[in-house]
């Protein structure tokens, strides 16, 4: 595996950023934007995925990073659930729902796989060198 020097280099962070952009686009739709509670929740949960990956990476310890990745994975599930509510309320169309839902599912799998990789790795992180 290549050496990663910044969280921005992580594929899981890049995908989380893309999901945040998708969520931002849909929450600005007229019908969706008026559901203030759901807008706040889905915006926060999508941002939480991205932010927890970044924060965990910056802690520079494998164990802490994994813990933040678990939080990111949980936020990914929360965002998926909120996306389903948006779809059920007819704020977004089927095709858009499917694209974002699949990205969220893919992100969850990728985060889980990265957690598994870190759990088996002998790396402990820069703060333990």
mmCIF file of C-alpha atoms in Angstrom:
data_model
loop_
_atom_site.group_PDB
_atom_site.id
_atom_site.type_symbol
_atom_site.label_atom_id
_atom_site.label_comp_id
_atom_site.label_asym_id
_atom_site.label_seq_id
_atom_site.Cartn_x
_atom_site.Cartn_y
_atom_site.Cartn_z
ATOM 1 C CA UNK A 1 0.000 0.000 0.000
ATOM 2 C CA UNK A 2 1.247 3.469 -0.865
ATOM 3 C CA UNK A 3 2.185 5.827 1.918
ATOM 4 C CA UNK A 4 -0.571 8.282 2.673
ATOM 5 C CA UNK A 5 0.606 11.616 4.052
ATOM 6 C CA UNK A 6 -2.694 13.524 4.181
ATOM 7 C CA UNK A 7 -6.275 12.478 4.832
ATOM 8 C CA UNK A 8 -7.173 14.128 1.524
ATOM 9 C CA UNK A 9 -5.259 11.316 -0.204
ATOM 10 C CA UNK A 10 -7.537 8.638 1.234
ATOM 11 C CA UNK A 11 -10.067 7.221 -1.223
ATOM 12 C CA UNK A 12 -12.628 6.897 1.579
ATOM 13 C CA UNK A 13 -12.307 10.605 2.388
ATOM 14 C CA UNK A 14 -12.573 11.571 -1.298
ATOM 15 C CA UNK A 15 -15.767 9.539 -1.673
ATOM 16 C CA UNK A 16 -17.172 11.066 1.533
ATOM 17 C CA UNK A 17 -16.484 14.520 0.086
ATOM 18 C CA UNK A 18 -18.305 13.585 -3.111
ATOM 19 C CA UNK A 19 -21.292 12.370 -1.075
ATOM 20 C CA UNK A 20 -21.339 15.673 0.851
ATOM 21 C CA UNK A 21 -21.480 17.536 -2.447
ATOM 22 C CA UNK A 22 -24.356 15.327 -3.613
ATOM 23 C CA UNK A 23 -26.255 15.913 -0.369
ATOM 24 C CA UNK A 24 -25.680 19.658 -0.564
ATOM 25 C CA UNK A 25 -27.121 19.699 -4.070
ATOM 26 C CA UNK A 26 -30.317 17.840 -3.140
ATOM 27 C CA UNK A 27 -31.022 19.749 0.078
ATOM 28 C CA UNK A 28 -31.279 22.907 -1.996
ATOM 29 C CA UNK A 29 -34.232 21.580 -3.988
ATOM 30 C CA UNK A 30 -37.322 23.680 -3.228
ATOM 31 C CA UNK A 31 -39.415 20.963 -1.595
ATOM 32 C CA UNK A 32 -36.488 19.488 0.351
ATOM 33 C CA UNK A 33 -35.089 22.811 1.567
ATOM 34 C CA UNK A 34 -38.279 23.542 3.520
ATOM 35 C CA UNK A 35 -37.898 20.443 5.714
ATOM 36 C CA UNK A 36 -35.436 22.188 8.022
ATOM 37 C CA UNK A 37 -35.002 19.308 10.472
ATOM 38 C CA UNK A 38 -34.195 16.726 7.832
ATOM 39 C CA UNK A 39 -31.958 19.158 5.941
ATOM 40 C CA UNK A 40 -29.907 19.764 9.091
ATOM 41 C CA UNK A 41 -29.708 16.062 9.951
ATOM 42 C CA UNK A 42 -28.694 14.788 6.514
ATOM 43 C CA UNK A 43 -26.224 17.623 6.015
ATOM 44 C CA UNK A 44 -24.636 16.942 9.406
ATOM 45 C CA UNK A 45 -24.468 13.172 8.980
ATOM 46 C CA UNK A 46 -22.880 13.394 5.524
ATOM 47 C CA UNK A 47 -20.324 15.878 6.875
ATOM 48 C CA UNK A 48 -19.666 13.629 9.850
ATOM 49 C CA UNK A 49 -18.452 10.833 7.577
ATOM 50 C CA UNK A 50 -15.904 13.118 5.970
ATOM 51 C CA UNK A 51 -14.884 14.874 9.185
ATOM 52 C CA UNK A 52 -14.415 11.733 11.285
ATOM 53 C CA UNK A 53 -12.134 10.214 8.662
ATOM 54 C CA UNK A 54 -10.067 13.424 8.717
ATOM 55 C CA UNK A 55 -9.997 13.716 12.506
ATOM 56 C CA UNK A 56 -9.101 10.077 13.023
ATOM 57 C CA UNK A 57 -6.253 10.328 10.513
ATOM 58 C CA UNK A 58 -4.891 13.444 12.182
ATOM 59 C CA UNK A 59 -4.769 11.710 15.582
ATOM 60 C CA UNK A 60 -1.799 9.762 14.162
ATOM 61 C CA UNK A 61 -2.573 6.600 16.066
ATOM 62 C CA UNK A 62 -3.943 3.415 14.512
ATOM 63 C CA UNK A 63 -6.288 2.597 17.387
ATOM 64 C CA UNK A 64 -7.813 6.084 17.537
ATOM 65 C CA UNK A 65 -8.096 6.196 13.753
ATOM 66 C CA UNK A 66 -10.087 2.958 13.757
ATOM 67 C CA UNK A 67 -12.431 4.353 16.419
ATOM 68 C CA UNK A 68 -13.125 7.434 14.305
ATOM 69 C CA UNK A 69 -13.657 5.216 11.266
ATOM 70 C CA UNK A 70 -16.319 3.306 13.192
ATOM 71 C CA UNK A 71 -18.030 6.633 13.908
ATOM 72 C CA UNK A 72 -17.761 7.575 10.216
ATOM 73 C CA UNK A 73 -19.313 4.243 9.261
ATOM 74 C CA UNK A 74 -22.187 4.863 11.677
ATOM 75 C CA UNK A 75 -22.754 8.308 10.206
ATOM 76 C CA UNK A 76 -22.821 6.721 6.774
ATOM 77 C CA UNK A 77 -25.719 4.514 7.891
ATOM 78 C CA UNK A 78 -27.467 7.489 9.464
ATOM 79 C CA UNK A 79 -27.159 9.446 6.222
ATOM 80 C CA UNK A 80 -28.536 6.481 4.251
ATOM 81 C CA UNK A 81 -31.563 6.324 6.537
ATOM 82 C CA UNK A 82 -32.185 10.052 6.138
ATOM 83 C CA UNK A 83 -31.830 9.726 2.365
ATOM 84 C CA UNK A 84 -34.556 7.062 2.445
ATOM 85 C CA UNK A 85 -36.797 9.474 4.366
ATOM 86 C CA UNK A 86 -36.143 12.177 1.751
ATOM 87 C CA UNK A 87 -37.050 9.732 -0.999
ATOM 88 C CA UNK A 88 -40.187 8.554 0.831
ATOM 89 C CA UNK A 89 -41.277 12.193 1.158
ATOM 90 C CA UNK A 90 -40.726 12.606 -2.590
ATOM 91 C CA UNK A 91 -38.037 15.260 -2.209
ATOM 92 C CA UNK A 92 -35.800 13.395 -4.675
ATOM 93 C CA UNK A 93 -36.397 11.162 -7.660
ATOM 94 C CA UNK A 94 -35.595 7.429 -7.852
ATOM 95 C CA UNK A 95 -32.510 7.795 -10.071
ATOM 96 C CA UNK A 96 -30.895 10.397 -7.831
ATOM 97 C CA UNK A 97 -31.795 8.424 -4.722
ATOM 98 C CA UNK A 98 -30.213 5.268 -6.175
ATOM 99 C CA UNK A 99 -26.971 6.999 -7.137
ATOM 100 C CA UNK A 100 -26.435 8.563 -3.698
ATOM 101 C CA UNK A 101 -27.674 5.474 -1.842
ATOM 102 C CA UNK A 102 -25.189 3.310 -3.755
ATOM 103 C CA UNK A 103 -22.359 5.732 -3.001
ATOM 104 C CA UNK A 104 -23.234 5.597 0.705
ATOM 105 C CA UNK A 105 -23.387 1.791 0.668
ATOM 106 C CA UNK A 106 -20.064 1.646 -1.165
ATOM 107 C CA UNK A 107 -18.523 4.080 1.322
ATOM 108 C CA UNK A 108 -19.685 1.969 4.251
ATOM 109 C CA UNK A 109 -18.070 -1.143 2.745
ATOM 110 C CA UNK A 110 -14.830 0.718 1.984
ATOM 111 C CA UNK A 111 -14.627 2.121 5.517
ATOM 112 C CA UNK A 112 -15.300 -1.334 6.980
ATOM 113 C CA UNK A 113 -12.561 -2.841 4.798
ATOM 114 C CA UNK A 114 -10.124 -0.118 5.830
ATOM 115 C CA UNK A 115 -10.911 -0.742 9.509
ATOM 116 C CA UNK A 116 -10.216 -4.432 8.911
ATOM 117 C CA UNK A 117 -6.934 -3.609 7.173
ATOM 118 C CA UNK A 118 -5.814 -1.358 10.047
ATOM 119 C CA UNK A 119 -6.821 -3.988 12.619
ATOM 120 C CA UNK A 120 -4.505 -6.524 10.989
ATOM 121 C CA UNK A 121 -1.696 -4.056 10.364
ATOM 122 C CA UNK A 122 1.419 -3.854 12.501
ATOM 123 C CA UNK A 123 1.422 -0.049 12.085
ATOM 124 C CA UNK A 124 0.719 1.814 15.282
ATOM 125 C CA UNK A 125 0.882 5.375 13.952
ATOM 126 C CA UNK A 126 3.311 8.291 13.992
ATOM 127 C CA UNK A 127 2.654 9.254 17.589
ATOM 128 C CA UNK A 128 4.103 5.914 18.723
ATOM 129 C CA UNK A 129 7.373 6.185 16.790
#
